[in-house]
PDB file of C-alpha atoms in Angstrom:
ATOM      1  CA  ASN A1388      70.150  39.412   9.852  1.00  0.00           C
ATOM      2  CA  ALA A1389      68.368  37.003  12.337  1.00  0.00           C
ATOM      3  CA  GLY A1390      67.010  34.860   9.382  1.00  0.00           C
ATOM      4  CA  VAL A1391      63.903  32.937  10.324  1.00  0.00           C
ATOM      5  CA  THR A1392      62.758  32.971  13.878  1.00  0.00           C
ATOM      6  CA  GLN A1393      60.076  30.847  15.516  1.00  0.00           C
ATOM      7  CA  THR A1394      58.231  31.161  18.799  1.00  0.00           C
ATOM      8  CA  PRO A1395      57.646  29.431  21.010  1.00  0.00           C
ATOM      9  CA  LYS A1396      60.497  26.759  21.149  1.00  0.00           C
ATOM     10  CA  PHE A1397      58.358  24.246  22.951  1.00  0.00           C
ATOM     11  CA  ARG A1398      54.698  24.059  23.967  1.00  0.00           C
ATOM     12  CA  ILE A1399      52.469  21.313  25.640  1.00  0.00           C
ATOM     13  CA  LEU A1400      48.756  21.608  24.634  1.00  0.00           C
ATOM     14  CA  LYS A1401      45.788  19.700  25.761  1.00  0.00           C
ATOM     15  CA  ILE A1402      43.368  18.138  23.345  1.00  0.00           C
ATOM     16  CA  GLY A1403      40.887  20.669  21.953  1.00  0.00           C
ATOM     17  CA  GLN A1404      43.144  23.661  22.804  1.00  0.00           C
ATOM     18  CA  SER A1405      44.220  26.076  20.167  1.00  0.00           C
ATOM     19  CA  MET A1406      47.361  27.987  19.734  1.00  0.00           C
ATOM     20  CA  THR A1407      49.348  30.080  17.109  1.00  0.00           C
ATOM     21  CA  LEU A1408      52.891  29.210  16.070  1.00  0.00           C
ATOM     22  CA  GLN A1409      54.868  32.408  15.107  1.00  0.00           C
ATOM     23  CA  CYS A1410      57.203  32.813  12.237  1.00  0.00           C
ATOM     24  CA  THR A1411      59.117  35.825  11.236  1.00  0.00           C
ATOM     25  CA  GLN A1412      61.831  36.433   8.605  1.00  0.00           C
ATOM     26  CA  ASP A1413      63.990  39.517   8.090  1.00  0.00           C
ATOM     27  CA  MET A1414      65.328  38.632   4.687  1.00  0.00           C
ATOM     28  CA  ASN A1415      62.615  40.155   2.479  1.00  0.00           C
ATOM     29  CA  HIS A1416      61.695  36.742   1.076  1.00  0.00           C
ATOM     30  CA  ASN A1417      58.531  36.485  -0.901  1.00  0.00           C
ATOM     31  CA  TYR A1418      57.923  32.836  -0.202  1.00  0.00           C
ATOM     32  CA  MET A1419      57.263  31.284   3.203  1.00  0.00           C
ATOM     33  CA  TYR A1420      56.430  27.698   4.289  1.00  0.00           C
ATOM     34  CA  TRP A1421      55.238  25.693   7.151  1.00  0.00           C
ATOM     35  CA  TYR A1422      56.491  22.049   7.642  1.00  0.00           C
ATOM     36  CA  ARG A1423      55.951  19.411  10.296  1.00  0.00           C
ATOM     37  CA  GLN A1424      58.505  16.776  10.934  1.00  0.00           C
ATOM     38  CA  ASP A1425      57.593  13.555  12.842  1.00  0.00           C
ATOM     39  CA  PRO A1426      60.214  11.534  14.627  1.00  0.00           C
ATOM     40  CA  GLY A1427      62.591   9.755  12.112  1.00  0.00           C
ATOM     41  CA  MET A1428      60.855  11.350   9.190  1.00  0.00           C
ATOM     42  CA  GLY A1429      61.270  13.921   6.642  1.00  0.00           C
ATOM     43  CA  LEU A1430      59.548  17.276   6.361  1.00  0.00           C
ATOM     44  CA  LYS A1431      55.964  17.437   5.055  1.00  0.00           C
ATOM     45  CA  LEU A1432      54.656  20.677   3.667  1.00  0.00           C
ATOM     46  CA  ILE A1433      51.544  21.978   5.557  1.00  0.00           C
ATOM     47  CA  TYR A1434      50.938  25.440   3.941  1.00  0.00           C
ATOM     48  CA  TYR A1435      52.944  27.828   1.832  1.00  0.00           C
ATOM     49  CA  SER A1436      52.614  31.521   0.849  1.00  0.00           C
ATOM     50  CA  VAL A1437      53.976  33.253  -2.303  1.00  0.00           C
ATOM     51  CA  GLY A1438      53.496  36.651  -0.900  1.00  0.00           C
ATOM     52  CA  ALA A1439      51.389  38.834   1.440  1.00  0.00           C
ATOM     53  CA  GLY A1440      47.690  37.993   1.135  1.00  0.00           C
ATOM     54  CA  ILE A1441      48.282  34.688  -0.833  1.00  0.00           C
ATOM     55  CA  THR A1442      48.391  31.370   0.834  1.00  0.00           C
ATOM     56  CA  ASP A1443      47.953  27.797  -0.436  1.00  0.00           C
ATOM     57  CA  LYS A1444      47.579  24.130   0.866  1.00  0.00           C
ATOM     58  CA  GLY A1445      50.591  21.839   0.932  1.00  0.00           C
ATOM     59  CA  GLU A1446      50.573  18.036   1.458  1.00  0.00           C
ATOM     60  CA  VAL A1447      49.095  17.873   5.072  1.00  0.00           C
ATOM     61  CA  PRO A1448      46.915  21.001   5.669  1.00  0.00           C
ATOM     62  CA  ASN A1449      44.058  19.532   7.646  1.00  0.00           C
ATOM     63  CA  GLY A1450      43.761  20.955  11.048  1.00  0.00           C
ATOM     64  CA  TYR A1451      45.732  24.037  10.427  1.00  0.00           C
ATOM     65  CA  ASN A1452      45.122  27.578   9.123  1.00  0.00           C
ATOM     66  CA  VAL A1453      47.564  30.247   8.047  1.00  0.00           C
ATOM     67  CA  SER A1454      47.603  33.871   7.235  1.00  0.00           C
ATOM     68  CA  ARG A1455      49.992  36.317   5.572  1.00  0.00           C
ATOM     69  CA  SER A1456      49.153  39.869   6.286  1.00  0.00           C
ATOM     70  CA  THR A1457      52.898  40.974   5.973  1.00  0.00           C
ATOM     71  CA  THR A1458      55.804  39.949   3.958  1.00  0.00           C
ATOM     72  CA  GLU A1459      57.698  39.215   7.290  1.00  0.00           C
ATOM     73  CA  ASP A1460      55.133  37.083   9.207  1.00  0.00           C
ATOM     74  CA  PHE A1461      53.495  33.877   8.456  1.00  0.00           C
ATOM     75  CA  PRO A1462      51.612  32.469  11.632  1.00  0.00           C
ATOM     76  CA  LEU A1463      50.360  28.972  11.694  1.00  0.00           C
ATOM     77  CA  ARG A1464      47.169  28.407  13.716  1.00  0.00           C
ATOM     78  CA  LEU A1465      45.923  25.049  15.281  1.00  0.00           C
ATOM     79  CA  GLU A1466      42.335  25.475  16.200  1.00  0.00           C
ATOM     80  CA  LEU A1467      41.537  21.990  17.969  1.00  0.00           C
ATOM     81  CA  ALA A1468      44.683  20.332  18.910  1.00  0.00           C
ATOM     82  CA  ALA A1469      44.794  16.664  18.448  1.00  0.00           C
ATOM     83  CA  PRO A1470      47.408  14.042  19.504  1.00  0.00           C
ATOM     84  CA  SER A1471      48.197  13.457  15.829  1.00  0.00           C
ATOM     85  CA  GLN A1472      49.542  17.158  15.808  1.00  0.00           C
ATOM     86  CA  THR A1473      52.334  16.310  18.081  1.00  0.00           C
ATOM     87  CA  SER A1474      55.429  17.054  15.946  1.00  0.00           C
ATOM     88  CA  VAL A1475      58.196  19.528  15.338  1.00  0.00           C
ATOM     89  CA  TYR A1476      57.067  22.364  13.087  1.00  0.00           C
ATOM     90  CA  PHE A1477      59.435  24.196  11.076  1.00  0.00           C
ATOM     91  CA  CYS A1478      58.953  27.675   9.202  1.00  0.00           C
ATOM     92  CA  ALA A1479      61.097  28.476   6.056  1.00  0.00           C
ATOM     93  CA  SER A1480      61.371  31.148   3.592  1.00  0.00           C
ATOM     94  CA  SER A1481      62.949  31.757   0.145  1.00  0.00           C
ATOM     95  CA  PHE A1482      63.035  34.465  -2.501  1.00  0.00           C
ATOM     96  CA  GLY A1483      61.024  32.148  -4.594  1.00  0.00           C
ATOM     97  CA  THR A1484      62.833  33.043  -7.935  1.00  0.00           C
ATOM     98  CA  SER A1485      64.730  30.591 -10.012  1.00  0.00           C
ATOM     99  CA  GLY A1486      68.176  29.709  -9.317  1.00  0.00           C
ATOM    100  CA  ALA A1487      69.651  30.493  -5.936  1.00  0.00           C
ATOM    101  CA  GLY A1488      66.334  32.125  -4.879  1.00  0.00           C
ATOM    102  CA  GLU A1489      64.620  28.722  -4.655  1.00  0.00           C
ATOM    103  CA  THR A1490      66.783  27.833  -1.727  1.00  0.00           C
ATOM    104  CA  GLN A1491      64.634  27.614   1.512  1.00  0.00           C
ATOM    105  CA  TYR A1492      66.035  28.791   4.789  1.00  0.00           C
ATOM    106  CA  PHE A1493      64.697  27.195   7.991  1.00  0.00           C
ATOM    107  CA  GLY A1494      63.953  28.419  11.412  1.00  0.00           C
ATOM    108  CA  PRO A1495      64.960  26.607  14.645  1.00  0.00           C
ATOM    109  CA  GLY A1496      61.528  24.747  15.034  1.00  0.00           C
ATOM    110  CA  THR A1497      58.770  24.616  17.547  1.00  0.00           C
ATOM    111  CA  ARG A1498      58.225  21.264  19.352  1.00  0.00           C
ATOM    112  CA  LEU A1499      54.636  20.726  20.149  1.00  0.00           C
ATOM    113  CA  LEU A1500      53.335  17.937  22.394  1.00  0.00           C
ATOM    114  CA  VAL A1501      49.429  17.359  22.466  1.00  0.00           C
ATOM    115  CA  LEU A1502      48.142  15.428  25.301  1.00  0.00           C
TER     116      LEU A1502
ATOM    117  CA  GLY B 449      52.969  10.449  -6.485  1.00  0.00           C
ATOM    118  CA  GLU B 450      56.451  12.030  -6.043  1.00  0.00           C
ATOM    119  CA  SER B 451      58.616  10.650  -3.482  1.00  0.00           C
ATOM    120  CA  VAL B 452      62.296  11.072  -2.491  1.00  0.00           C
ATOM    121  CA  GLY B 453      63.844   8.161  -0.692  1.00  0.00           C
ATOM    122  CA  LEU B 454      67.132   7.109   0.778  1.00  0.00           C
ATOM    123  CA  HIS B 455      68.974   3.990   0.395  1.00  0.00           C
ATOM    124  CA  LEU B 456      70.380   3.762   3.938  1.00  0.00           C
ATOM    125  CA  PRO B 457      68.859   5.206   7.244  1.00  0.00           C
ATOM    126  CA  THR B 458      72.329   5.263   9.227  1.00  0.00           C
ATOM    127  CA  LEU B 459      75.872   5.609   8.088  1.00  0.00           C
ATOM    128  CA  SER B 460      78.810   5.415  10.461  1.00  0.00           C
ATOM    129  CA  VAL B 461      82.378   6.508   9.434  1.00  0.00           C
ATOM    130  CA  GLN B 462      85.804   7.171  10.991  1.00  0.00           C
ATOM    131  CA  GLU B 463      86.884  10.669  11.332  1.00  0.00           C
ATOM    132  CA  GLY B 464      88.929  11.629   8.353  1.00  0.00           C
ATOM    133  CA  ASP B 465      87.282   9.087   6.066  1.00  0.00           C
ATOM    134  CA  ASN B 466      84.983  10.157   3.101  1.00  0.00           C
ATOM    135  CA  SER B 467      81.298   9.785   3.536  1.00  0.00           C
ATOM    136  CA  ILE B 468      78.727   9.029   0.680  1.00  0.00           C
ATOM    137  CA  ILE B 469      75.161   9.521   1.312  1.00  0.00           C
ATOM    138  CA  ASN B 470      72.742   8.356  -1.476  1.00  0.00           C
ATOM    139  CA  CYS B 471      69.216   9.513  -2.420  1.00  0.00           C
ATOM    140  CA  ALA B 472      66.731   8.319  -5.014  1.00  0.00           C
ATOM    141  CA  TYR B 473      63.878  10.557  -6.361  1.00  0.00           C
ATOM    142  CA  SER B 474      60.924   9.240  -8.414  1.00  0.00           C
ATOM    143  CA  ASN B 475      59.696  12.288 -10.327  1.00  0.00           C
ATOM    144  CA  SER B 476      61.692  12.539 -13.537  1.00  0.00           C
ATOM    145  CA  ALA B 477      60.478  16.192 -13.917  1.00  0.00           C
ATOM    146  CA  SER B 478      62.195  17.352 -10.874  1.00  0.00           C
ATOM    147  CA  ASP B 479      64.778  20.029 -11.862  1.00  0.00           C
ATOM    148  CA  TYR B 480      66.285  21.200  -8.603  1.00  0.00           C
ATOM    149  CA  PHE B 481      67.758  19.308  -5.815  1.00  0.00           C
ATOM    150  CA  ILE B 482      69.044  20.395  -2.334  1.00  0.00           C
ATOM    151  CA  TRP B 483      70.917  18.651   0.391  1.00  0.00           C
ATOM    152  CA  TYR B 484      70.150  19.773   4.020  1.00  0.00           C
ATOM    153  CA  LYS B 485      72.023  19.079   7.205  1.00  0.00           C
ATOM    154  CA  GLN B 486      70.068  18.755  10.377  1.00  0.00           C
ATOM    155  CA  GLU B 487      71.699  18.743  13.819  1.00  0.00           C
ATOM    156  CA  SER B 488      69.905  17.516  16.697  1.00  0.00           C
ATOM    157  CA  GLY B 489      67.207  20.131  18.059  1.00  0.00           C
ATOM    158  CA  LYS B 490      67.816  22.487  15.099  1.00  0.00           C
ATOM    159  CA  GLY B 491      66.249  23.349  11.822  1.00  0.00           C
ATOM    160  CA  PRO B 492      67.612  21.981   8.457  1.00  0.00           C
ATOM    161  CA  GLN B 493      70.668  23.801   7.259  1.00  0.00           C
ATOM    162  CA  PHE B 494      71.369  24.314   3.509  1.00  0.00           C
ATOM    163  CA  ILE B 495      74.614  22.470   2.397  1.00  0.00           C
ATOM    164  CA  ILE B 496      74.641  22.421  -1.323  1.00  0.00           C
ATOM    165  CA  ASP B 497      72.309  22.407  -4.485  1.00  0.00           C
ATOM    166  CA  ILE B 498      72.288  21.224  -7.981  1.00  0.00           C
ATOM    167  CA  ARG B 499      70.099  21.819 -11.136  1.00  0.00           C
ATOM    168  CA  SER B 500      69.140  19.111 -13.483  1.00  0.00           C
ATOM    169  CA  ASN B 501      71.312  20.585 -16.135  1.00  0.00           C
ATOM    170  CA  MET B 502      74.374  19.658 -14.121  1.00  0.00           C
ATOM    171  CA  ASP B 503      75.743  16.342 -13.133  1.00  0.00           C
ATOM    172  CA  LYS B 504      78.176  17.484 -10.433  1.00  0.00           C
ATOM    173  CA  ARG B 505      78.798  20.462  -8.239  1.00  0.00           C
ATOM    174  CA  GLN B 506      81.464  20.980  -5.734  1.00  0.00           C
ATOM    175  CA  GLY B 507      81.410  23.037  -2.545  1.00  0.00           C
ATOM    176  CA  GLN B 508      83.710  23.234   0.382  1.00  0.00           C
ATOM    177  CA  ARG B 509      84.465  19.571   1.401  1.00  0.00           C
ATOM    178  CA  VAL B 510      81.100  18.545  -0.200  1.00  0.00           C
ATOM    179  CA  THR B 511      80.213  17.294  -3.661  1.00  0.00           C
ATOM    180  CA  VAL B 512      76.835  16.556  -5.083  1.00  0.00           C
ATOM    181  CA  LEU B 513      76.541  14.092  -7.908  1.00  0.00           C
ATOM    182  CA  LEU B 514      73.247  13.727 -10.024  1.00  0.00           C
ATOM    183  CA  ASN B 515      72.422  10.898 -12.357  1.00  0.00           C
ATOM    184  CA  LYS B 516      69.279  11.710 -13.999  1.00  0.00           C
ATOM    185  CA  THR B 517      69.154   8.419 -15.987  1.00  0.00           C
ATOM    186  CA  VAL B 518      68.603   6.409 -12.751  1.00  0.00           C
ATOM    187  CA  LYS B 519      67.143   9.416 -10.755  1.00  0.00           C
ATOM    188  CA  HIS B 520      69.809   9.155  -8.075  1.00  0.00           C
ATOM    189  CA  LEU B 521      71.790  11.804  -6.365  1.00  0.00           C
ATOM    190  CA  SER B 522      74.573  11.564  -3.773  1.00  0.00           C
ATOM    191  CA  LEU B 523      76.383  13.696  -1.321  1.00  0.00           C
ATOM    192  CA  GLN B 524      80.001  13.275  -0.728  1.00  0.00           C
ATOM    193  CA  ILE B 525      81.783  14.730   2.228  1.00  0.00           C
ATOM    194  CA  ALA B 526      85.520  14.713   2.250  1.00  0.00           C
ATOM    195  CA  ALA B 527      87.590  14.152   5.364  1.00  0.00           C
ATOM    196  CA  THR B 528      84.583  13.778   7.477  1.00  0.00           C
ATOM    197  CA  GLN B 529      84.817  15.438  10.862  1.00  0.00           C
ATOM    198  CA  PRO B 530      82.866  14.998  14.161  1.00  0.00           C
ATOM    199  CA  GLY B 531      81.094  18.101  13.485  1.00  0.00           C
ATOM    200  CA  ASP B 532      79.483  16.474  10.297  1.00  0.00           C
ATOM    201  CA  SER B 533      77.537  14.266  12.667  1.00  0.00           C
ATOM    202  CA  ALA B 534      73.819  14.986  11.754  1.00  0.00           C
ATOM    203  CA  VAL B 535      70.852  13.741   9.861  1.00  0.00           C
ATOM    204  CA  TYR B 536      71.178  14.565   6.080  1.00  0.00           C
ATOM    205  CA  PHE B 537      68.072  15.135   3.861  1.00  0.00           C
ATOM    206  CA  CYS B 538      67.762  15.314   0.132  1.00  0.00           C
ATOM    207  CA  ALA B 539      64.969  17.281  -1.263  1.00  0.00           C
ATOM    208  CA  SER B 540      63.658  17.752  -4.757  1.00  0.00           C
ATOM    209  CA  MET B 541      61.728  20.529  -6.463  1.00  0.00           C
ATOM    210  CA  GLY B 542      60.006  21.220  -9.615  1.00  0.00           C
ATOM    211  CA  GLY B 543      58.080  19.288 -12.275  1.00  0.00           C
ATOM    212  CA  GLY B 544      54.204  18.553 -12.359  1.00  0.00           C
ATOM    213  CA  GLY B 545      53.295  22.264 -11.358  1.00  0.00           C
ATOM    214  CA  SER B 546      54.933  22.024  -7.823  1.00  0.00           C
ATOM    215  CA  ASN B 547      56.036  25.544  -8.021  1.00  0.00           C
ATOM    216  CA  TYR B 548      58.630  26.031  -5.203  1.00  0.00           C
ATOM    217  CA  LYS B 549      57.524  23.194  -3.002  1.00  0.00           C
ATOM    218  CA  LEU B 550      60.213  20.827  -1.871  1.00  0.00           C
ATOM    219  CA  THR B 551      59.723  17.010  -1.390  1.00  0.00           C
ATOM    220  CA  PHE B 552      62.062  15.674   1.415  1.00  0.00           C
ATOM    221  CA  GLY B 553      63.347  12.259   1.808  1.00  0.00           C
ATOM    222  CA  LYS B 554      63.332  10.602   5.336  1.00  0.00           C
ATOM    223  CA  GLY B 555      66.953  11.313   6.038  1.00  0.00           C
ATOM    224  CA  THR B 556      70.259   9.495   6.696  1.00  0.00           C
ATOM    225  CA  LEU B 557      71.777   9.654  10.025  1.00  0.00           C
ATOM    226  CA  LEU B 558      75.608  10.205   9.803  1.00  0.00           C
ATOM    227  CA  THR B 559      77.725   9.220  12.803  1.00  0.00           C
ATOM    228  CA  VAL B 560      81.389  10.196  12.801  1.00  0.00           C
ATOM    229  CA  ASN B 561      83.481   8.190  15.345  1.00  0.00           C
ATOM    230  CA  PRO B 562      86.655   9.928  16.463  1.00  0.00           C
TER     231      PRO B 562
END
């Protein structure tokens, strides 16, 4: 299993541009998450999904959109990039059940710079 | 609101010594805790977890201790190696209808000196 994969690894955007961060998992996990990590800080939850067709806001959803059309994919969309969205973005997934299924597994991250 | 914080932002140890990384959490309803290791340029990697009905759990060279009375958990790494150098995050889950959302602390940078 490849686990959680993310593309691209790095991207530079101009203010106002849009882009989609891709995330795919091959572990048949029900739950998927998007986090952002600012320098020297912990991770903050942007959006999460408990299954295909179901998404919900996390702690910092403004400026982002998500969709979950399949179990495997959970893309994150930035419509109008702003400098405040410069960050490292991590996608994660979990089974979502109690016990060991709660453990979230993370992708390698996408580093985004908005100028 | 819920927060998970760390007592020390950096920790420097000698190779072979034991390391202890501390973490405080604020939500007494949290019932699941995870320690993650994050190496430079990589995503967080699961190390060990513990549920609130336990006060200690051991893995390979790592031990997590949970003190619910003072809302504190710690990660102990035995015989620390240079490969252990990374940022370590504690995260909590559960309570207050948070479903499966994790709340992360800021992280502690562990540096292992050869």
